[in-house]
Short mmCIF file of N, CA and C and ligand atoms in Angstrom, two decimals:
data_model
loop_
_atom_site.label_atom_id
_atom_site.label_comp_id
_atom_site.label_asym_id
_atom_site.label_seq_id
_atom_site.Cartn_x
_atom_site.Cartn_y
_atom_site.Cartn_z
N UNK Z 26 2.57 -0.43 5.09
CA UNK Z 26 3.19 -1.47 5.91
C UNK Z 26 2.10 -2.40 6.45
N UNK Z 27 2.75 -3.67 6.66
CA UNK Z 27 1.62 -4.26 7.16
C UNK Z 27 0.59 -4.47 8.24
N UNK Z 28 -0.30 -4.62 8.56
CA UNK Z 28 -0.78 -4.29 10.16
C UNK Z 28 -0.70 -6.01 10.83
N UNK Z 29 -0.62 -6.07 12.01
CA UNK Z 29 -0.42 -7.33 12.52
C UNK Z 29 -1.38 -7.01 13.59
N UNK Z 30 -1.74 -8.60 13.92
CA UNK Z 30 -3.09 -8.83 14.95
C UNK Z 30 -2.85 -9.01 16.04
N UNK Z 31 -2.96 -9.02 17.46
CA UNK Z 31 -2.63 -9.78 18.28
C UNK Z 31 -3.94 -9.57 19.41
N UNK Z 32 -3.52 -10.88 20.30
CA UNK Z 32 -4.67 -10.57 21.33
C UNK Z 32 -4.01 -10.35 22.73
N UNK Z 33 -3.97 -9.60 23.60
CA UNK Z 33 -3.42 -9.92 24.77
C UNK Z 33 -4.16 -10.72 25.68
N UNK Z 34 -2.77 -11.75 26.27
CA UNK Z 34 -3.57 -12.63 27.01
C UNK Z 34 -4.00 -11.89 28.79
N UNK Z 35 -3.41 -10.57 28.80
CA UNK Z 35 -3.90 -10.14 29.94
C UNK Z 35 -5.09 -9.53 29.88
N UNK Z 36 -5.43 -8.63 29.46
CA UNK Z 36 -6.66 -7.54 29.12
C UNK Z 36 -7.45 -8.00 27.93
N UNK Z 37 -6.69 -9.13 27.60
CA UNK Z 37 -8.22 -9.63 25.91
C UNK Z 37 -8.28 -8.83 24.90
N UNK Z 38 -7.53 -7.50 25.44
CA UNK Z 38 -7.65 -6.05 23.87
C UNK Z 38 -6.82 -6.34 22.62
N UNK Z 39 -7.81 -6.85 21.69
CA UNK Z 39 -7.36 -6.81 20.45
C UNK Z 39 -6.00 -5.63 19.79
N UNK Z 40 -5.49 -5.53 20.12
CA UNK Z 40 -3.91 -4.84 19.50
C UNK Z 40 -3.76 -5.23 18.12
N UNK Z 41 -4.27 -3.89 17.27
CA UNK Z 41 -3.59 -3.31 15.57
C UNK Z 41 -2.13 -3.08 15.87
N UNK Z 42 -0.99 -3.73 15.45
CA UNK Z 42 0.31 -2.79 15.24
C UNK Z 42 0.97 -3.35 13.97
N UNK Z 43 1.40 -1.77 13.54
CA UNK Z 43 2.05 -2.06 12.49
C UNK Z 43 3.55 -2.25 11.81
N UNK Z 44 3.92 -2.76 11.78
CA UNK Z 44 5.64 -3.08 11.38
C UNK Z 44 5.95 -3.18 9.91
N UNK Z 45 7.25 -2.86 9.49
CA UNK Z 45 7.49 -3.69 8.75
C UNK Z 45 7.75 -5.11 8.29
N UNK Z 46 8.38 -5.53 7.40
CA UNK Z 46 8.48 -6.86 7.53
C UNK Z 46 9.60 -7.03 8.16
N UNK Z 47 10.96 -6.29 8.01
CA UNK Z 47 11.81 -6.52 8.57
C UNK Z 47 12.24 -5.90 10.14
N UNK Z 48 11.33 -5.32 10.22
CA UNK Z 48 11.10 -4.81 11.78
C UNK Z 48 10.09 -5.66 12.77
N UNK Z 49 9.34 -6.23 11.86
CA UNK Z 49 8.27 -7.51 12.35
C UNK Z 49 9.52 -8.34 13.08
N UNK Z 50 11.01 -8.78 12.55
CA UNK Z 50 11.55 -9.78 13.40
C UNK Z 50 12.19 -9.50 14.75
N UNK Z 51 12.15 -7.77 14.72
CA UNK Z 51 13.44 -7.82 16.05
C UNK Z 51 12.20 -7.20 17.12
N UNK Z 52 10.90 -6.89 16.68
CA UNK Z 52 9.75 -6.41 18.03
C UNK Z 52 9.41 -6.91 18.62
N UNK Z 53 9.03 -6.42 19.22
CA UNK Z 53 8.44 -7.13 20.63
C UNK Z 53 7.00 -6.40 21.14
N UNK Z 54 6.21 -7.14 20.93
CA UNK Z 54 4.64 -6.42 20.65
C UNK Z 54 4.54 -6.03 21.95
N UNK Z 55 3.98 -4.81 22.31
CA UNK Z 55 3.47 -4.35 23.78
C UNK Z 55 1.62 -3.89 23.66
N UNK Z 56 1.23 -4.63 24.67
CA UNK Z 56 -0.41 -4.24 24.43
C UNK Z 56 -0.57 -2.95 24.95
N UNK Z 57 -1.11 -2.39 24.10
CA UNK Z 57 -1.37 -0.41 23.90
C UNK Z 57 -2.12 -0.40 25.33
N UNK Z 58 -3.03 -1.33 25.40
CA UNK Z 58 -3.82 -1.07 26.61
C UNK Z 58 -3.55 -0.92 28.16
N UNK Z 59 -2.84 -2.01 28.08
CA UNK Z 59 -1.90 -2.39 29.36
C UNK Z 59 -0.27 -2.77 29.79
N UNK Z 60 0.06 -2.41 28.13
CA UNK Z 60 1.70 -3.12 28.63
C UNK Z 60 2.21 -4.07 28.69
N UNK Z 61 1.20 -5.00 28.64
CA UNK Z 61 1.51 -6.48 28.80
C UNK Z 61 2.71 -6.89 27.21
N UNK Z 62 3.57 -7.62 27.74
CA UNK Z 62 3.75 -8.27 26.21
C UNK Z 62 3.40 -10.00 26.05
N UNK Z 63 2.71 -9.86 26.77
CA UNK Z 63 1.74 -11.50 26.72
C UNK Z 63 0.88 -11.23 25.27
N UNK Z 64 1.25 -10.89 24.50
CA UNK Z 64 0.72 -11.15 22.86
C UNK Z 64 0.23 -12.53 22.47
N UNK Z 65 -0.73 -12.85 21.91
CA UNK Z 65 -0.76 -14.20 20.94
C UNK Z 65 -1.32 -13.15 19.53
N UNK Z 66 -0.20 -14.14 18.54
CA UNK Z 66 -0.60 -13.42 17.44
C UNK Z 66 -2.14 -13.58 16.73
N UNK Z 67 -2.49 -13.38 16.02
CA UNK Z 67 -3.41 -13.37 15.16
C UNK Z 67 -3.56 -13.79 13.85
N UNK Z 68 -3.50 -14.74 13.38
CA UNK Z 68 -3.29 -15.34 12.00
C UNK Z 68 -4.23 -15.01 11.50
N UNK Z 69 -3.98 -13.60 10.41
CA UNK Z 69 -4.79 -12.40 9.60
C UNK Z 69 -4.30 -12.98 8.53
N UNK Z 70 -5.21 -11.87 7.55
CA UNK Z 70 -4.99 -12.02 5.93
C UNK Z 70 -3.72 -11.49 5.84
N UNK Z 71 -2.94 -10.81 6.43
CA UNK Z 71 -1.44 -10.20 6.36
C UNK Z 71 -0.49 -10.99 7.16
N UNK Z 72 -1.12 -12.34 7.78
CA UNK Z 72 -0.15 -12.32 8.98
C UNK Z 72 0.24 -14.17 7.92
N UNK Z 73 -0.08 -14.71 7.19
CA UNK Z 73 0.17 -15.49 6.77
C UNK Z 73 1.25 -15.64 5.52
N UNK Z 74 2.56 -14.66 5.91
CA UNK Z 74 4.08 -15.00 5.39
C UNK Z 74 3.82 -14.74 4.09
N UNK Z 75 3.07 -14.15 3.30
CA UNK Z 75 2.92 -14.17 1.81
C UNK Z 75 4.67 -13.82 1.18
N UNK Z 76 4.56 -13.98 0.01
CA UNK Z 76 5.60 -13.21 -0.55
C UNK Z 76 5.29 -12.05 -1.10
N UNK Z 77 6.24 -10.67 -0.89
CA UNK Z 77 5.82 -9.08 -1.54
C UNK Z 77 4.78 -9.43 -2.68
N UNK Z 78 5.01 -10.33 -3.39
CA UNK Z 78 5.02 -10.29 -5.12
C UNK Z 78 3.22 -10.67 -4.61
N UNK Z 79 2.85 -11.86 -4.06
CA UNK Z 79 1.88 -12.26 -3.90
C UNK Z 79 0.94 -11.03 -3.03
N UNK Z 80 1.18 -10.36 -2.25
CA UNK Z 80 0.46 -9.30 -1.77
C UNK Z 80 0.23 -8.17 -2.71
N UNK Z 81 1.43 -8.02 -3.97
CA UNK Z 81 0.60 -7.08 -5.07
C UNK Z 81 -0.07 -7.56 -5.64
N UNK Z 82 -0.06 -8.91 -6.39
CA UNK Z 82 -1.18 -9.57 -6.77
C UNK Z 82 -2.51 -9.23 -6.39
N UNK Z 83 -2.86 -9.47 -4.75
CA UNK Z 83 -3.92 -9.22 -4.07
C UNK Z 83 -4.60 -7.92 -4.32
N UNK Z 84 -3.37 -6.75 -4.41
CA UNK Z 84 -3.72 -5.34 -4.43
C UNK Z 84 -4.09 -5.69 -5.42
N UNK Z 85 -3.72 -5.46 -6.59
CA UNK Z 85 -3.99 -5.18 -7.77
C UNK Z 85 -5.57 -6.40 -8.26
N UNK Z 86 -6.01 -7.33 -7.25
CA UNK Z 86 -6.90 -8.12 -7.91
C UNK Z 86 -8.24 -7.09 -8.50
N UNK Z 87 -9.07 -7.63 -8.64
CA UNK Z 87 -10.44 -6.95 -8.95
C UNK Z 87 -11.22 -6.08 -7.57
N UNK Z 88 -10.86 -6.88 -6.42
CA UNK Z 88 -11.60 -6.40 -5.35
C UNK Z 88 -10.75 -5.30 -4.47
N UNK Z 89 -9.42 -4.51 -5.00
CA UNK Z 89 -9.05 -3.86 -4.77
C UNK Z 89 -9.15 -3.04 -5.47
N UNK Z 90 -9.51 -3.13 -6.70
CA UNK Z 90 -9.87 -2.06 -7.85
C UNK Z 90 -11.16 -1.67 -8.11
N UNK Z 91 -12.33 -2.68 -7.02
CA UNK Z 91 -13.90 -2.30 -6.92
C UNK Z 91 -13.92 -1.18 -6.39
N UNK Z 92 -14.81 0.07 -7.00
CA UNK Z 92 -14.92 1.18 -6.61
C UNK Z 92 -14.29 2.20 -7.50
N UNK Z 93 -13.01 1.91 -8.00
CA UNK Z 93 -12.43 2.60 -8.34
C UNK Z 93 -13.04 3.45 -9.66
N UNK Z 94 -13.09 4.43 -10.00
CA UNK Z 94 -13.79 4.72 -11.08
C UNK Z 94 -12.35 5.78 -11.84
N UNK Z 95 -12.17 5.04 -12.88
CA UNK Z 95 -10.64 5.36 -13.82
C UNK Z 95 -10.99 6.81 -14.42
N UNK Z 96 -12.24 6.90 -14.44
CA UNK Z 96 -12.27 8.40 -15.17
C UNK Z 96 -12.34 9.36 -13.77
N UNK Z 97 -12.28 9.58 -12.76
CA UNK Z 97 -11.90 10.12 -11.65
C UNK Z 97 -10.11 10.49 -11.55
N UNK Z 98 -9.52 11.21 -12.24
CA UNK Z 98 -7.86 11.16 -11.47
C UNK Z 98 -7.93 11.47 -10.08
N UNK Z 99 -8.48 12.36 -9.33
CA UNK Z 99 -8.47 12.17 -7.64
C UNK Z 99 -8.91 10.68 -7.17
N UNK Z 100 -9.35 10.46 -7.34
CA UNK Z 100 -9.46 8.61 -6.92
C UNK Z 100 -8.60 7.97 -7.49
N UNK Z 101 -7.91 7.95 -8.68
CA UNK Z 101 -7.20 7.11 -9.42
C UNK Z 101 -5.65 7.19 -8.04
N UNK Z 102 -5.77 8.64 -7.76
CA UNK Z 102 -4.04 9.33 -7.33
C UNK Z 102 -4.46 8.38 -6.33
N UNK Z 103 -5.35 9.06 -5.32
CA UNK Z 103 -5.50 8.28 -3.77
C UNK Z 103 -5.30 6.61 -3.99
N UNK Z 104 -5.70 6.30 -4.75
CA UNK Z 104 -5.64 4.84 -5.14
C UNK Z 104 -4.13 4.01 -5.02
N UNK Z 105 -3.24 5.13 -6.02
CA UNK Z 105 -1.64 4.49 -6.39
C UNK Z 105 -1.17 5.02 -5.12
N UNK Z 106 -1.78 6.13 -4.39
CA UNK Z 106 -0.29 6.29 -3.13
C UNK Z 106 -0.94 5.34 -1.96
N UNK Z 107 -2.19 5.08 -2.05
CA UNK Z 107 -2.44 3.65 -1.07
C UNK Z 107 -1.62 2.52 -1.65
N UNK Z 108 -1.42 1.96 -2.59
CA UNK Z 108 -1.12 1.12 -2.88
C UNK Z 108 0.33 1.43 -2.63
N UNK Z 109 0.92 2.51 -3.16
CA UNK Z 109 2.51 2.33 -2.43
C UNK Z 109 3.02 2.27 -1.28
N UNK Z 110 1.89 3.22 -0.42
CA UNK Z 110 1.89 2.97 1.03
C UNK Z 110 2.16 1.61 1.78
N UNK Z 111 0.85 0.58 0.86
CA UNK Z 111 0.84 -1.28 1.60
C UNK Z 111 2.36 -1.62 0.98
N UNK Z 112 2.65 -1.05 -0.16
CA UNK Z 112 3.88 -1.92 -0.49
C UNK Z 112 4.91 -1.09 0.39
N UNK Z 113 4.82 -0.02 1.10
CA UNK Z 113 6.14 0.43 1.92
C UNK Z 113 7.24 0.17 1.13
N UNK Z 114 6.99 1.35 0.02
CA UNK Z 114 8.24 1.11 -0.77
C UNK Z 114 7.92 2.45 -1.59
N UNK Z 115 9.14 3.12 -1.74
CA UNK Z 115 9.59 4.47 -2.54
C UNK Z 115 9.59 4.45 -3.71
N UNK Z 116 8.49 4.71 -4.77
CA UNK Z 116 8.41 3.82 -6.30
C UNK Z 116 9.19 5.31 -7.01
N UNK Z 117 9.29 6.13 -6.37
CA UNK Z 117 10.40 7.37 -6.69
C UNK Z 117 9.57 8.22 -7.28
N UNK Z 118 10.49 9.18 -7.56
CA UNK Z 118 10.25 10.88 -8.24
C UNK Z 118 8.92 10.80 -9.09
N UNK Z 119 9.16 10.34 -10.20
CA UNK Z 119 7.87 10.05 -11.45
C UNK Z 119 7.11 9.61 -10.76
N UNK Z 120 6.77 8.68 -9.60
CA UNK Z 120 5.51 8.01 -9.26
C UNK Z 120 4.95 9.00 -8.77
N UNK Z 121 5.36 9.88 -7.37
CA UNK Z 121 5.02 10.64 -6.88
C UNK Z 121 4.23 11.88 -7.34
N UNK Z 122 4.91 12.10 -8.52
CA UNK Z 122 4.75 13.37 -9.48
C UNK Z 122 3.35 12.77 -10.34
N UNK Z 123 3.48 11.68 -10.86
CA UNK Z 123 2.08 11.15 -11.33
C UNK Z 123 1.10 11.39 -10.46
N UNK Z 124 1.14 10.53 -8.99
CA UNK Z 124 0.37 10.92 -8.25
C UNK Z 124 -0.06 12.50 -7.68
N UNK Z 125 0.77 13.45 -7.69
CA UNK Z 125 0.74 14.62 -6.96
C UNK Z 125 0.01 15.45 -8.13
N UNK Z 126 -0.09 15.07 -9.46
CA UNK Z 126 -0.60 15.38 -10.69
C UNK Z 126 -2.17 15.30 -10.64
N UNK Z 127 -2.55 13.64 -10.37
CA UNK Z 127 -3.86 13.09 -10.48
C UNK Z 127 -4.78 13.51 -9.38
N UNK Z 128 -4.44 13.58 -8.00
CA UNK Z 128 -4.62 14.32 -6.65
C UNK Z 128 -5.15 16.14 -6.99
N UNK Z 129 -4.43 16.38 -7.90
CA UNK Z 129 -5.13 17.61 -8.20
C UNK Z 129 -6.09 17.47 -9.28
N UNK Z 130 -6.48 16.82 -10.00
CA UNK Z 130 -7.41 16.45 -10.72
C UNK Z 130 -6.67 16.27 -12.02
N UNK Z 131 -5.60 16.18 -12.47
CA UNK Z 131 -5.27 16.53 -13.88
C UNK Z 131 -5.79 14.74 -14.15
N UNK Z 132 -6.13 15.00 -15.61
CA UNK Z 132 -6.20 13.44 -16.50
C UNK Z 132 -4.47 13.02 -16.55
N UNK Z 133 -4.64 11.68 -16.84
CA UNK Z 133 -3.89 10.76 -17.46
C UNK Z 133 -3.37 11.67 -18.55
N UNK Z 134 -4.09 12.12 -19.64
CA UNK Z 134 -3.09 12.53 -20.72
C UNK Z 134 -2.69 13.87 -20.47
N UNK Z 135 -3.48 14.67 -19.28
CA UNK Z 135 -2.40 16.16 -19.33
C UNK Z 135 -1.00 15.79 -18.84
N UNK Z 136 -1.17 14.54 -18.16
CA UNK Z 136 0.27 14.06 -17.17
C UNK Z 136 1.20 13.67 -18.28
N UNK Z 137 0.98 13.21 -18.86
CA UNK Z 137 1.56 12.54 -20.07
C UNK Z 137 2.04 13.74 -21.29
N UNK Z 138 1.23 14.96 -21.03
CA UNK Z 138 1.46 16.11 -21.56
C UNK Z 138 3.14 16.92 -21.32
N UNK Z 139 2.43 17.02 -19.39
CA UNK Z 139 3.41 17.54 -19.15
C UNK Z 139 4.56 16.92 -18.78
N UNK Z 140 4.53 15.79 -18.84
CA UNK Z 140 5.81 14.76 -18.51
C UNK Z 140 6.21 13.77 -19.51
N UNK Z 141 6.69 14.26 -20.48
CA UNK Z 141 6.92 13.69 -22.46
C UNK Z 141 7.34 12.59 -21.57
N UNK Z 142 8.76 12.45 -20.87
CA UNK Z 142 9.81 10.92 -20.35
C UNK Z 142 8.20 10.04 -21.13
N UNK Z 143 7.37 10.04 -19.69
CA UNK Z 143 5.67 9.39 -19.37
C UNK Z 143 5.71 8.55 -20.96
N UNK Z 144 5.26 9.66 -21.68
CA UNK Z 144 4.18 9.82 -23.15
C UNK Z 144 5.66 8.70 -23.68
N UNK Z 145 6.61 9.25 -23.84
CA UNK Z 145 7.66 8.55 -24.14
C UNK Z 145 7.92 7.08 -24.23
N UNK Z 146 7.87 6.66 -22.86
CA UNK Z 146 7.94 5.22 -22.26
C UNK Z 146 6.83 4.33 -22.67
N UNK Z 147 5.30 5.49 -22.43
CA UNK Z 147 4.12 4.25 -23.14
C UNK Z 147 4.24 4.09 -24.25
N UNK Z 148 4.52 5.12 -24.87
CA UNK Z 148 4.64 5.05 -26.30
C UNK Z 148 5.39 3.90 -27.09
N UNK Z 149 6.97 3.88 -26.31
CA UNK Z 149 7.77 2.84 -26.90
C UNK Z 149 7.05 1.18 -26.55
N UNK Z 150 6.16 1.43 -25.08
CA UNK Z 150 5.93 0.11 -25.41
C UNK Z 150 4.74 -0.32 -26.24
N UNK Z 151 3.76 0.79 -26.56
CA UNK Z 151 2.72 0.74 -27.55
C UNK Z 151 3.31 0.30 -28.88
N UNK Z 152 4.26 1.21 -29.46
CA UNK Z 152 4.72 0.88 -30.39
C UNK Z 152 6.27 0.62 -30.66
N UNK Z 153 6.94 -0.39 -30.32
CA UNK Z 153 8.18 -0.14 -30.19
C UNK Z 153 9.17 -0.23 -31.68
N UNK Z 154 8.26 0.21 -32.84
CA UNK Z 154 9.00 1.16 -33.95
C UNK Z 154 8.83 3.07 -33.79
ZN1 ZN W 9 -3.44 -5.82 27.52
#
């Protein structure tokens, strides 16, 4: 979910809170510090209205994938359930199971081993004869 900025204009304490997008419209920010809801927002890299589609973009650019090292499946897993996490969204059963797979160290192709559907689906689009 996304994190939103704010500053309070009573106490000056920078306030992290996080909402959804559609919970972003009915809150009402309270400063953690003091209570105040004298908020001014913070026009962040999250706080500028993107569209979903354009914030996976971002995920998925190069500088979200720096670090990542593909022959690692424990980094690969931590990687996709961060990324489903920012998208706050339930990519379902198979995602999870991919991930809960790679988290224990298995490769890409034992997953694909033990989950034919997987091997199945790339397959048809590798070769769709
Ligand atoms: Zn405050």
């Amino acid at each position: 979910m996304p994190v939103y900025e704010f500053r309070c204009q009573e106490c000056g304490r920078l306030a992290r809170l996080t909402y959804s997008f559609s919970e972003y419209d009915e809150a009402t920010p309270v400063c953690p510090q003091c209570g105040s809801e004298k908020l001014n927002r913070r026009i962040g890299r999250v706080a500028l209205g993107r569209s979903e589609e354009a914030q996976m973009d971002s995920m998925l650019d190069e500088n979200a994938l720096a670090g990542l090292d593909e022959e690692d499946p424990q980094a690969l897993g931590r990687f996709m359930r961060k990324m489903s996490r920012e998208m706050g969204e339930d990519l379902g059963d198979e995602f999870e199971e991919v991930v809960d797979r790679l988290e224990k160290g298995q490769s890409p192709e034992q997953i694909e081993e033990a989950l034919p559907e997987l091997a199945d689906d790339a397959g048809a689009a590798a070769d769709p004869f």
